């Protein structure tokens, strides 16, 4: 492979990484003492979480993967887990910028003048507004509670949230679920009561 092709491939990879960059995640965790670091775990939907089946499975899978990375083992089918990780998520939308949807899409201006030599001129300017309505800002929040199954004692809890413009890769549930889960559970158990920003 020539140096030119290698350079082009490297540039394409770096540009694709920039295109899917995820905004920072704000993370807050709470726990008492030194919570468990291992054991079998089951990921379940938190009570009160609106059931959006496919989307919930995306978040549950991302959370389960992160618990494995920090030392927990997925419970086998039909067995009772040592711990239960309850998961809830929500997405909210807020308008971004000034709504210019009521602006006229096309404006026309006409101007004329007479020069010192007696020549006249006429100019026409056309302005077209192609910007459209600004995309909303999507806020995605993930909440996870870790309980000991034997007595339902909560031993750890955390929340993570991020924002992205609607329609960007960062606003897609799959990418957001991975980023939020990794930021929240990575470094488990984390500093209790402290809010940090994970990039």
Phi, psi and omega in degrees: 000134182287161179298326181295318179293320178297317179298317180296319180294319179297318180296318180297319179294318181292324178291322179293326178294320179294322184294332182253020179299139181256137177298164179301157179245133176266125187236134173228132180232152177224137173198162178246129177066220183247095184292167182306148180245353181204172182132172179277147185221143174240137178259125182229163178282134179289143177299137179091350177284128180298127186282106175242086195317298185297316181294321179298318180300325178297314180290319181298318180295319180295319179294315180301318180298319181290324177297323176297320182296332181263005171121355180272159182243133178297140180289142178281156181302131178086351180265163177260130184278157174288325185227155176237126174257111179269133187238135173222150177213158174208151178235135178229157184235139173224145181298147178246129176073194182271134178283111181254020184294338180274352178296148176291133183291333182229135174231143182236133177236139179237135178219152180214164178194162178245125181282171182294337180272008180087002179278142178251155180218153180225132180235142178235129178241135179239127177246130180241126179271106181255004187289328182068186180284134178299145179290145177292159173266126180261123174256124179245128181237136178241133177234133180227133175240133178251119181240149172280125186295324185303319183231009179062019178287129177280124182252346181199144177213145179209155176227144177220141177218152178215161179232145178207157178285137181303137178093349178272159178304324182296339180270355181285138184306318182298313181290319179296319181298316179296314183294315181295316181297315180296319180292321184284313187267335176300138183077015179308139003274346180080174179280125182288134175078005182253136177262127180234163175248125180251124181262000000 
